[in-house]
Short mmCIF file of C-alpha atoms and ligand atoms in Angstrom, two decimals:
data_model
loop_
_atom_site.label_atom_id
_atom_site.label_comp_id
_atom_site.label_asym_id
_atom_site.label_seq_id
_atom_site.Cartn_x
_atom_site.Cartn_y
_atom_site.Cartn_z
CA MET A 1 -31.71 10.90 31.53
CA THR A 2 -28.55 12.03 29.79
CA THR A 3 -27.92 15.78 30.32
CA LYS A 4 -24.19 15.74 30.35
CA ALA A 5 -23.12 18.60 28.39
CA ASN A 6 -20.29 16.52 26.86
CA PRO A 7 -21.32 12.88 26.01
CA VAL A 8 -18.27 12.31 23.60
CA GLU A 9 -15.00 12.43 25.76
CA GLY A 10 -14.23 9.37 27.35
CA SER A 11 -17.25 7.61 25.57
CA ALA A 12 -16.75 4.02 24.43
CA VAL A 13 -19.41 4.63 21.88
CA TYR A 14 -17.60 7.34 19.80
CA PRO A 15 -14.60 6.88 17.59
CA LEU A 16 -11.31 6.94 19.69
CA GLY A 17 -10.04 10.48 19.72
CA SER A 18 -13.41 11.94 19.30
CA ARG A 19 -14.00 15.39 20.79
CA VAL A 20 -15.94 18.47 21.06
CA ASN A 21 -14.01 21.31 19.56
CA GLU A 22 -13.95 24.98 20.50
CA ARG A 23 -16.96 25.85 18.34
CA GLY A 24 -19.00 23.20 20.20
CA HIS A 25 -18.87 20.71 17.15
CA LEU A 26 -18.26 17.25 17.20
CA GLU A 27 -14.79 16.29 15.71
CA VAL A 28 -13.88 12.82 14.51
CA GLY A 29 -10.48 11.80 13.12
CA GLY A 30 -9.43 15.28 13.81
CA CYS A 31 -12.27 16.62 11.38
CA ASP A 32 -15.10 18.95 12.37
CA VAL A 33 -18.16 16.82 11.15
CA VAL A 34 -20.34 20.11 10.56
CA GLU A 35 -17.75 21.01 8.01
CA LEU A 36 -17.80 17.51 6.72
CA ALA A 37 -21.38 17.59 6.33
CA ALA A 38 -21.33 20.85 4.31
CA GLU A 39 -18.44 19.54 2.16
CA PHE A 40 -19.70 16.10 1.36
CA GLY A 41 -23.40 16.22 2.14
CA THR A 42 -25.56 14.05 4.20
CA PRO A 43 -26.24 11.26 4.97
CA ALA A 44 -22.64 10.02 5.15
CA TYR A 45 -20.55 7.50 7.19
CA VAL A 46 -17.55 8.98 8.74
CA TYR A 47 -14.88 6.63 9.77
CA ALA A 48 -11.88 7.52 12.03
CA GLU A 49 -9.08 5.62 10.43
CA ASP A 50 -6.83 5.69 13.41
CA ASP A 51 -9.68 3.91 15.36
CA MET A 52 -9.76 0.89 13.16
CA ARG A 53 -6.12 0.72 13.03
CA ALA A 54 -5.79 0.86 16.97
CA ARG A 55 -8.46 -1.91 17.33
CA ALA A 56 -6.60 -4.02 14.92
CA ARG A 57 -3.49 -3.24 16.84
CA ALA A 58 -5.14 -3.97 20.29
CA TYR A 59 -6.01 -7.61 18.86
CA LYS A 60 -2.59 -8.19 17.60
CA GLU A 61 -0.88 -7.04 20.79
CA ALA A 62 -3.11 -8.87 23.00
CA PHE A 63 -2.48 -12.17 21.11
CA ALA A 64 1.42 -11.38 20.78
CA ALA A 65 1.57 -11.15 24.73
CA ARG A 66 0.42 -14.62 24.92
CA THR A 67 1.40 -16.76 21.89
CA ASP A 68 3.09 -16.46 18.98
CA ASP A 69 1.04 -18.77 16.70
CA PHE A 70 -2.21 -16.80 15.84
CA GLU A 71 -3.99 -15.29 12.84
CA ILE A 72 -6.52 -12.21 12.81
CA LEU A 73 -9.11 -12.19 10.15
CA PHE A 74 -10.91 -9.29 9.31
CA ALA A 75 -14.59 -10.36 9.00
CA SER A 76 -15.48 -8.31 5.93
CA LYS A 77 -18.98 -8.63 6.02
CA ALA A 78 -19.12 -5.84 8.52
CA ALA A 79 -17.68 -3.29 6.30
CA PRO A 80 -17.08 -4.63 2.92
CA PHE A 81 -15.52 -1.66 0.91
CA THR A 82 -11.80 -1.50 -0.72
CA ALA A 83 -10.41 1.16 1.83
CA ALA A 84 -11.24 -1.13 4.82
CA TYR A 85 -10.01 -4.30 3.14
CA ARG A 86 -6.91 -2.31 2.34
CA LEU A 87 -6.41 -0.87 5.64
CA PHE A 88 -6.78 -4.33 7.41
CA ALA A 89 -4.28 -5.88 4.78
CA GLU A 90 -1.98 -3.16 5.80
CA GLU A 91 -2.35 -3.84 9.41
CA GLY A 92 -1.10 -7.44 8.46
CA LEU A 93 -4.62 -9.09 9.04
CA SER A 94 -6.11 -11.87 7.00
CA VAL A 95 -9.57 -11.82 5.72
CA ASP A 96 -13.01 -13.62 6.06
CA VAL A 97 -15.10 -13.48 3.01
CA ALA A 98 -18.69 -14.60 3.11
CA SER A 99 -19.39 -14.83 -0.73
CA GLY A 100 -17.74 -14.54 -4.31
CA GLY A 101 -18.55 -10.89 -4.19
CA GLU A 102 -16.55 -10.32 -0.84
CA LEU A 103 -13.92 -12.52 -2.39
CA HIS A 104 -13.63 -10.16 -5.47
CA MET A 105 -13.40 -7.15 -3.28
CA ALA A 106 -10.63 -8.51 -0.97
CA LEU A 107 -8.55 -9.76 -3.79
CA ARG A 108 -9.01 -6.51 -5.93
CA ALA A 109 -8.12 -4.67 -2.61
CA GLY A 110 -4.70 -6.51 -2.54
CA PHE A 111 -5.20 -9.51 -0.13
CA ALA A 112 -2.73 -12.09 -0.92
CA PRO A 113 -5.05 -15.26 -1.84
CA GLU A 114 -3.38 -17.26 0.62
CA ARG A 115 -4.56 -14.97 3.31
CA VAL A 116 -8.15 -15.37 2.46
CA TYR A 117 -10.71 -17.53 4.23
CA MET A 118 -13.91 -18.20 2.52
CA HIS A 119 -17.14 -18.97 4.42
CA GLY A 120 -20.73 -19.66 3.29
CA ASN A 121 -23.45 -21.99 3.97
CA ASN A 122 -24.44 -22.18 0.32
CA LYS A 123 -21.46 -21.49 -1.87
CA THR A 124 -22.38 -21.71 -5.53
CA ASP A 125 -20.34 -23.65 -8.10
CA ALA A 126 -19.17 -20.14 -9.47
CA GLU A 127 -18.05 -18.90 -6.21
CA LEU A 128 -16.31 -22.04 -5.36
CA ARG A 129 -14.62 -22.07 -8.75
CA TYR A 130 -13.52 -18.44 -8.38
CA ALA A 131 -11.89 -19.30 -5.03
CA VAL A 132 -10.07 -22.35 -6.40
CA GLU A 133 -8.76 -20.46 -9.43
CA ALA A 134 -7.50 -17.66 -7.43
CA GLY A 135 -5.89 -20.20 -5.25
CA ILE A 136 -7.29 -18.87 -1.89
CA GLY A 137 -5.68 -20.14 1.25
CA HIS A 138 -8.57 -21.87 3.12
CA ILE A 139 -12.21 -22.75 2.33
CA ILE A 140 -14.31 -23.34 5.38
CA VAL A 141 -16.69 -26.06 4.27
CA ASP A 142 -20.24 -26.03 5.28
CA SER A 143 -22.24 -28.99 4.04
CA PHE A 144 -21.68 -32.68 2.73
CA ASP A 145 -22.84 -31.43 -0.71
CA GLU A 146 -20.08 -28.68 -0.75
CA ILE A 147 -17.38 -31.20 0.05
CA ARG A 148 -18.26 -33.49 -2.87
CA ARG A 149 -18.66 -30.40 -5.27
CA LEU A 150 -15.46 -28.93 -4.04
CA ASP A 151 -13.38 -32.08 -4.27
CA ALA A 152 -14.85 -32.75 -7.77
CA MET A 153 -13.57 -29.34 -9.14
CA LEU A 154 -9.93 -29.61 -7.86
CA ASP A 155 -6.95 -31.21 -9.48
CA ARG A 156 -4.67 -30.31 -6.47
CA PRO A 157 -4.78 -30.13 -2.70
CA GLN A 158 -6.77 -27.53 -1.17
CA ASP A 159 -6.66 -26.63 2.50
CA VAL A 160 -10.23 -26.71 4.35
CA LEU A 161 -11.54 -26.20 7.82
CA ILE A 162 -14.95 -27.80 8.69
CA ARG A 163 -17.56 -25.14 10.23
CA VAL A 164 -18.79 -26.80 13.28
CA THR A 165 -21.97 -25.88 15.10
CA PRO A 166 -20.98 -26.78 18.68
CA GLY A 167 -24.37 -26.78 20.24
CA ILE A 168 -23.72 -23.44 22.26
CA LYS A 169 -26.41 -20.83 22.55
CA ALA A 170 -24.71 -17.39 22.78
CA ASP A 171 -26.64 -14.65 24.81
CA THR A 172 -27.45 -12.17 21.93
CA HIS A 173 -30.49 -11.48 19.50
CA SER A 174 -31.82 -14.93 18.02
CA TYR A 175 -31.18 -13.52 14.47
CA ILE A 176 -27.45 -13.43 15.08
CA GLN A 177 -26.99 -16.67 17.15
CA THR A 178 -25.24 -19.23 14.91
CA GLY A 179 -23.86 -21.94 17.48
CA GLN A 180 -26.89 -23.75 18.30
CA LEU A 181 -27.78 -27.10 16.73
CA ASP A 182 -30.86 -25.87 15.01
CA SER A 183 -28.86 -23.78 12.64
CA LYS A 184 -28.65 -23.37 8.78
CA PHE A 185 -24.61 -23.22 9.13
CA GLY A 186 -22.24 -25.97 9.60
CA PHE A 187 -22.04 -29.53 10.90
CA GLY A 188 -23.72 -30.33 14.50
CA LEU A 189 -21.68 -32.02 16.78
CA GLU A 190 -24.45 -33.35 19.10
CA ASP A 191 -26.05 -35.41 16.16
CA GLY A 192 -22.82 -36.79 14.73
CA LEU A 193 -22.58 -34.81 11.58
CA ALA A 194 -19.33 -32.98 12.52
CA ALA A 195 -17.70 -36.30 13.20
CA ARG A 196 -19.01 -37.55 9.83
CA ALA A 197 -17.82 -34.58 7.90
CA VAL A 198 -14.25 -35.06 9.13
CA GLU A 199 -14.32 -38.61 7.62
CA GLU A 200 -15.85 -37.42 4.46
CA VAL A 201 -13.24 -34.67 3.87
CA ARG A 202 -10.41 -37.03 4.86
CA ALA A 203 -11.68 -39.61 2.30
CA THR A 204 -11.60 -36.92 -0.60
CA ARG A 205 -8.99 -36.75 -3.13
CA ASN A 206 -8.05 -33.14 -2.99
CA LEU A 207 -9.27 -31.81 0.47
CA ARG A 208 -6.89 -31.42 3.34
CA LEU A 209 -8.51 -31.02 6.42
CA VAL A 210 -6.42 -28.60 8.48
CA GLY A 211 -8.77 -26.87 10.83
CA LEU A 212 -11.92 -26.54 12.56
CA HIS A 213 -14.18 -23.48 12.88
CA ALA A 214 -16.90 -22.36 15.07
CA HIS A 215 -18.69 -19.06 15.28
CA ILE A 216 -21.43 -18.91 17.83
CA GLY A 217 -22.94 -15.46 17.25
CA SER A 218 -22.43 -11.67 17.02
CA GLN A 219 -22.65 -8.73 19.66
CA ILE A 220 -21.63 -11.02 22.40
CA PHE A 221 -20.89 -9.68 25.96
CA GLU A 222 -20.74 -12.81 27.83
CA LEU A 223 -17.46 -14.76 26.96
CA GLU A 224 -18.05 -18.20 29.01
CA PRO A 225 -19.83 -19.60 25.83
CA TYR A 226 -16.75 -19.39 23.90
CA VAL A 227 -14.74 -21.61 26.31
CA ARG A 228 -17.61 -24.11 26.03
CA ALA A 229 -17.36 -23.79 22.25
CA ILE A 230 -13.49 -24.67 22.35
CA GLU A 231 -14.19 -27.48 24.70
CA ALA A 232 -16.81 -28.71 22.16
CA LEU A 233 -14.50 -28.32 19.06
CA ALA A 234 -11.81 -30.33 21.20
CA THR A 235 -13.81 -33.30 21.24
CA LEU A 236 -13.37 -33.43 17.27
CA ALA A 237 -9.60 -32.54 17.12
CA ASP A 238 -6.67 -34.98 16.54
CA ASP A 239 -3.14 -34.34 15.70
CA GLU A 240 -3.82 -33.25 12.09
CA ILE A 241 -5.69 -30.27 13.32
CA GLU A 242 -3.46 -27.40 12.93
CA LEU A 243 -5.92 -24.34 13.05
CA LEU A 244 -8.68 -23.73 15.25
CA ASN A 245 -10.88 -20.73 14.28
CA VAL A 246 -13.07 -19.61 17.09
CA GLY A 247 -15.21 -17.11 15.23
CA GLY A 248 -15.65 -13.17 15.97
CA GLY A 249 -18.55 -12.10 17.86
CA LEU A 250 -17.13 -9.65 20.62
CA GLY A 251 -19.75 -7.05 21.16
CA ILE A 252 -19.39 -3.24 21.16
CA ALA A 253 -20.95 -0.19 23.11
CA TYR A 254 -23.99 1.25 20.99
CA THR A 255 -24.88 3.37 24.03
CA ALA A 256 -23.21 4.54 27.08
CA GLU A 257 -25.03 1.65 29.04
CA ASP A 258 -23.22 -1.14 27.00
CA GLU A 259 -20.11 -2.49 28.74
CA PRO A 260 -18.49 -5.04 26.32
CA PRO A 261 -15.57 -6.94 27.45
CA ALA A 262 -12.22 -5.38 26.36
CA ILE A 263 -10.49 -7.04 23.30
CA GLU A 264 -7.68 -8.06 25.72
CA THR A 265 -10.16 -9.81 27.72
CA TYR A 266 -11.91 -11.59 24.71
CA VAL A 267 -8.34 -12.79 23.52
CA ASP A 268 -7.32 -13.95 27.14
CA VAL A 269 -10.39 -16.10 27.32
CA LYS A 270 -9.76 -17.69 23.96
CA VAL A 271 -6.13 -18.27 24.28
CA ASN A 272 -6.50 -19.75 27.74
CA GLY A 273 -9.49 -21.83 26.87
CA VAL A 274 -7.49 -23.46 23.92
CA ARG A 275 -4.39 -23.81 26.18
CA ARG A 276 -6.38 -25.48 29.02
CA VAL A 277 -8.32 -27.82 26.63
CA PHE A 278 -5.82 -28.84 23.92
CA ASP A 279 -2.59 -31.06 24.57
CA ARG A 280 -1.09 -29.96 21.54
CA VAL A 281 -2.17 -26.32 21.02
CA PRO A 282 -3.16 -25.38 17.48
CA ARG A 283 -2.63 -22.07 15.75
CA ILE A 284 -5.70 -19.96 17.16
CA LEU A 285 -7.69 -17.74 14.52
CA ILE A 286 -10.32 -15.38 15.18
CA GLU A 287 -12.34 -13.26 12.84
CA PRO A 288 -13.79 -10.13 14.40
CA GLY A 289 -15.85 -7.83 12.27
CA ARG A 290 -18.08 -5.42 14.38
CA SER A 291 -15.34 -4.84 16.98
CA LEU A 292 -12.84 -3.76 14.54
CA VAL A 293 -15.04 -1.29 12.65
CA GLY A 294 -18.29 -0.60 14.65
CA ASN A 295 -17.27 2.20 17.06
CA ALA A 296 -15.11 3.66 14.28
CA CYS A 297 -17.84 5.30 12.38
CA VAL A 298 -20.46 7.99 12.84
CA THR A 299 -23.51 8.48 10.52
CA LEU A 300 -24.02 12.29 9.79
CA TYR A 301 -27.69 13.45 8.84
CA THR A 302 -29.34 16.64 8.48
CA VAL A 303 -32.61 17.51 10.46
CA GLY A 304 -35.24 18.27 7.81
CA THR A 305 -38.67 18.30 9.74
CA ILE A 306 -39.57 18.47 13.43
CA LYS A 307 -43.04 17.15 14.18
CA GLU A 308 -44.14 17.86 17.89
CA ILE A 309 -47.44 15.87 18.81
CA PRO A 310 -48.26 17.47 22.06
CA GLY A 311 -48.14 15.03 24.88
CA VAL A 312 -47.24 12.29 22.83
CA ARG A 313 -43.76 12.61 21.17
CA THR A 314 -41.53 14.73 18.97
CA TYR A 315 -40.29 13.25 15.82
CA VAL A 316 -37.11 14.64 14.40
CA ALA A 317 -36.86 13.39 10.78
CA VAL A 318 -33.49 13.07 9.08
CA ASP A 319 -32.40 12.52 5.53
CA GLY A 320 -31.60 8.74 5.82
CA GLY A 321 -32.89 6.02 7.83
CA MET A 322 -33.55 2.29 7.13
CA SER A 323 -31.70 2.40 3.79
CA ASP A 324 -28.39 3.30 5.64
CA ASN A 325 -29.00 1.61 8.91
CA LEU A 326 -31.20 -1.50 9.09
CA ARG A 327 -30.22 -2.58 12.38
CA PRO A 328 -32.96 -0.81 14.44
CA MET A 329 -35.63 -2.32 12.53
CA LEU A 330 -34.15 -5.77 12.10
CA TYR A 331 -32.84 -6.36 15.63
CA GLY A 332 -34.42 -3.58 17.71
CA ALA A 333 -30.81 -2.18 18.13
CA ARG A 334 -30.48 1.02 20.18
CA TYR A 335 -28.17 4.02 19.21
CA GLU A 336 -27.34 7.41 20.66
CA ALA A 337 -28.03 10.64 18.80
CA LEU A 338 -26.09 13.87 19.19
CA ILE A 339 -26.76 17.44 17.73
CA ALA A 340 -23.20 17.92 16.20
CA ASN A 341 -23.24 21.49 15.80
CA ARG A 342 -24.47 22.20 19.53
CA ALA A 343 -22.63 19.09 20.97
CA ASN A 344 -21.65 21.05 23.96
CA GLN A 345 -25.19 21.77 25.06
CA PRO A 346 -27.12 19.87 27.40
CA ALA A 347 -29.13 16.88 26.01
CA ASP A 348 -32.35 17.88 27.57
CA THR A 349 -34.98 17.27 24.92
CA LEU A 350 -36.44 13.79 24.51
CA VAL A 351 -37.17 12.93 20.74
CA THR A 352 -37.65 10.18 18.40
CA VAL A 353 -35.23 10.31 15.41
CA ALA A 354 -37.14 9.05 12.42
CA GLY A 355 -35.89 8.25 8.98
CA MET A 356 -37.29 9.49 5.58
CA HIS A 357 -38.81 6.13 4.41
CA CYS A 358 -42.38 5.07 3.84
CA GLU A 359 -42.50 2.99 6.89
CA SER A 360 -43.60 3.44 10.40
CA SER A 361 -40.81 1.21 11.51
CA ASP A 362 -38.30 3.76 10.15
CA MET A 363 -36.95 4.92 13.51
CA ILE A 364 -33.34 5.33 13.95
CA VAL A 365 -33.44 6.00 17.79
CA ARG A 366 -36.76 5.83 19.67
CA ASP A 367 -36.02 7.64 22.78
CA ALA A 368 -33.03 10.08 22.27
CA HIS A 369 -31.85 12.85 24.56
CA VAL A 370 -30.54 15.69 22.33
CA ALA A 371 -30.05 19.44 22.53
CA ALA A 372 -33.25 21.12 21.59
CA PRO A 373 -33.12 20.12 17.73
CA ARG A 374 -33.70 22.74 14.92
CA VAL A 375 -34.24 22.16 11.33
CA GLY A 376 -30.82 22.17 9.41
CA ASP A 377 -28.98 20.74 12.53
CA VAL A 378 -26.38 18.16 11.64
CA LEU A 379 -27.55 14.85 13.69
CA VAL A 380 -24.97 12.28 14.26
CA THR A 381 -25.61 8.59 15.36
CA PRO A 382 -22.26 6.79 16.58
CA ALA A 383 -21.39 3.06 16.59
CA THR A 384 -22.61 2.74 13.04
CA GLY A 385 -19.46 1.31 11.47
CA ALA A 386 -20.50 -2.14 11.44
CA TYR A 387 -23.27 -3.74 9.24
CA GLY A 388 -24.60 -0.19 8.41
CA TYR A 389 -22.98 0.46 5.00
CA ALA A 390 -22.82 -3.47 4.54
CA MET A 391 -26.78 -3.97 4.71
CA ALA A 392 -27.72 -0.54 3.16
CA SER A 393 -30.14 -0.72 0.51
CA ASN A 394 -31.72 1.75 -2.31
CA TYR A 395 -35.15 1.47 -0.71
CA ASN A 396 -37.36 4.32 -1.73
CA GLY A 397 -35.00 5.33 -4.53
CA VAL A 398 -32.40 6.62 -1.91
CA PRO A 399 -28.94 6.52 -3.20
CA ARG A 400 -26.58 5.10 -0.72
CA PRO A 401 -24.23 7.60 1.30
CA PRO A 402 -20.50 7.99 0.81
CA VAL A 403 -17.97 6.64 3.20
CA ILE A 404 -15.46 9.09 4.19
CA PHE A 405 -12.18 8.35 5.90
CA ALA A 406 -11.06 11.08 8.46
CA LYS A 407 -7.40 11.10 9.96
CA ASP A 408 -5.49 13.95 11.62
CA GLY A 409 -7.66 16.64 10.45
CA ASP A 410 -7.97 15.42 6.81
CA ALA A 411 -10.94 13.72 5.16
CA ARG A 412 -11.09 11.71 1.92
CA VAL A 413 -13.96 9.91 0.20
CA VAL A 414 -13.33 6.37 -0.08
CA VAL A 415 -16.75 5.24 -1.41
CA ARG A 416 -18.51 7.93 -3.38
CA ARG A 417 -22.15 8.76 -2.92
CA GLU A 418 -24.65 7.07 -5.38
CA THR A 419 -26.35 9.41 -7.79
CA TRP A 420 -30.05 9.23 -8.96
CA ASP A 421 -28.56 8.10 -12.33
CA ASP A 422 -26.78 5.10 -10.60
CA LEU A 423 -30.30 3.94 -9.44
CA LEU A 424 -31.01 3.26 -13.23
CA ALA A 425 -27.62 2.00 -14.26
CA ARG A 426 -28.57 -1.57 -14.11
CA ASP A 427 -32.11 -0.98 -15.70
CA VAL A 428 -32.49 -2.50 -19.31
CA GLU A 429 -34.68 -0.38 -21.51
N1 LLP B 1 -17.29 -15.04 11.33
C1 LLP B 1 -18.34 -15.73 10.78
C2 LLP B 1 -18.26 -17.00 10.29
C3 LLP B 1 -19.54 -14.79 10.84
O1 LLP B 1 -20.74 -15.36 10.53
C4 LLP B 1 -19.41 -13.49 11.45
C5 LLP B 1 -20.74 -12.80 11.45
C6 LLP B 1 -18.33 -13.17 11.88
C7 LLP B 1 -17.04 -13.96 11.60
C8 LLP B 1 -18.27 -11.55 12.32
O2 LLP B 1 -18.64 -11.41 13.69
P1 LLP B 1 -18.47 -10.14 14.51
O3 LLP B 1 -17.39 -10.06 14.97
O4 LLP B 1 -19.06 -8.87 13.51
O5 LLP B 1 -19.70 -10.18 15.51
N2 LLP B 1 -25.99 -8.10 10.72
C9 LLP B 1 -25.84 -8.28 12.06
C10 LLP B 1 -24.59 -9.21 12.34
C11 LLP B 1 -24.34 -10.59 11.44
C12 LLP B 1 -23.17 -11.30 11.83
C13 LLP B 1 -22.93 -12.35 11.20
N3 LLP B 1 -21.86 -13.11 11.07
C14 LLP B 1 -25.74 -7.18 12.74
O6 LLP B 1 -26.09 -6.10 12.20
O7 LLP B 1 -25.83 -7.09 14.19
#
C-alpha cells in the first residue's frame, strides 16, 4: 500500500519537473493544478510542454550519439492536436499519420509534406489522393490492392515503404500487438506475401521502393523482440532499401510499479540490432507515440460524489471517465490517482475512482490509495498523455475536455473545451 507522503517527486509516472508545492498542491509545468482547475474547469488534460520536448531530445541525443543517419517520427495517433504537431515539428521530428484526418492536421500545423509518412491498412482513394496531391514524402503500403490503386493515381514517382508483419509476438496486450502473422496489418514474411509485395511494387510504373517498415506493438517493455523483427526484415532487404522503420512501441510507467526501459536503451537496441544484421546499414527510422507524450500529461477531475458501501468499497465519482480515458475499459489499463489539493498527505484510503458514465465498466482506477477524499477535491490521474485525448468521445453527451499546455508557470489552452452546443453542431434539422 502506498502511504508515501509525496508520490510525485522522483516518480517516473508524473511529468518531468512535477512537484508538490508549499501549499501541498500538485504542480505541473510550474503551474499549481488546483489553480488550473479553478481557471479552466475540469476535466482537463494538462501537459507539461518541457516534458515532451525533453523526451524528443532524449531520442535525438540517443541516436546522435550512435549514428548520424536516423529519423524520428512523432506517431501522432497518440496525441493528434495542432499544438503537439507543432511542438514536435519545432523539435525537428518527422511525423507518422494514420489517416487523411491526421495528414490534414499535420500539414495544417506546419509539417513540411516531405517529412510526412502515411500509414493505414485501408487507406481510401480520397486519403491517398490527398497524400499524393500534397506531395508527402513517404507512403507505407499495406496491401496489394493499395499498391495498384496508388500506382494508378500517380503520374510521377512516389517513395514508398512496405509494411511487413515480421511474425513476432510482442509481450503486450493482444489488442495492441501488431507484428504477428495473424494480423490485419501489412504483408507477412512467413507466408511469402512480403517478398511478393516487393516484386509487385518494383513492377509498378510510379512506386519507388525505398524502405521496409515493421511495428510489432505498443506499450512494450521487453526489447528483445525488436532484434528479432530487425533480423526478419533483413531477410527481405537488398541494396535498394535505404530506410528501415522499426516502429514505435516503447512502453511507459503508468504506475510506480512499471519500469520501462530508458529511451537510450531502446535506441541502443535498435541501432545495434540493425548494425549487427545489415551489411550496408540503412537509415534507421523510429516512430514513437506513447513514449513522447504519455507521461507529459495529467488529467484533472473534480470529485462530485463519494459512495461508501460498508465492508465492500468506496466509490469516488469524478466528472469524466471513459469519454476522456477509454484505456482502463478497453485494455484493463491501470493508473494512479492523487488528490491534488492535499498532495502532501498520506495516501491512506483505498477507493475506486469511478467515472460519470452510464456503464458499470466506467472505472478509471479500480484500487487507488489516496488521501481521504472529499467532495470538491481535485483528483488527478497521471500518465494520460497518450491515447486519452486521441480516443475521447462524446458518450452520454459529454463535451470533450480542453488541452492545456503548462510551461514555466504559464498555462495556455491549446484545444478548447467542447460546449453543449458543439454536441449539436453537426446535427441536421
Ligand atoms: N507506428 C505504428 C505503425 C503504429 O501502429 C503505432 C501505434 C505507433 C507507431 C506508435 O506506437 P507507440 O509508440 O505509441 O506505442 N490505443 C492503444 C495504442 C494503440 C497503438 C497503435 N499503434 C493504447 O491506448 O494503448
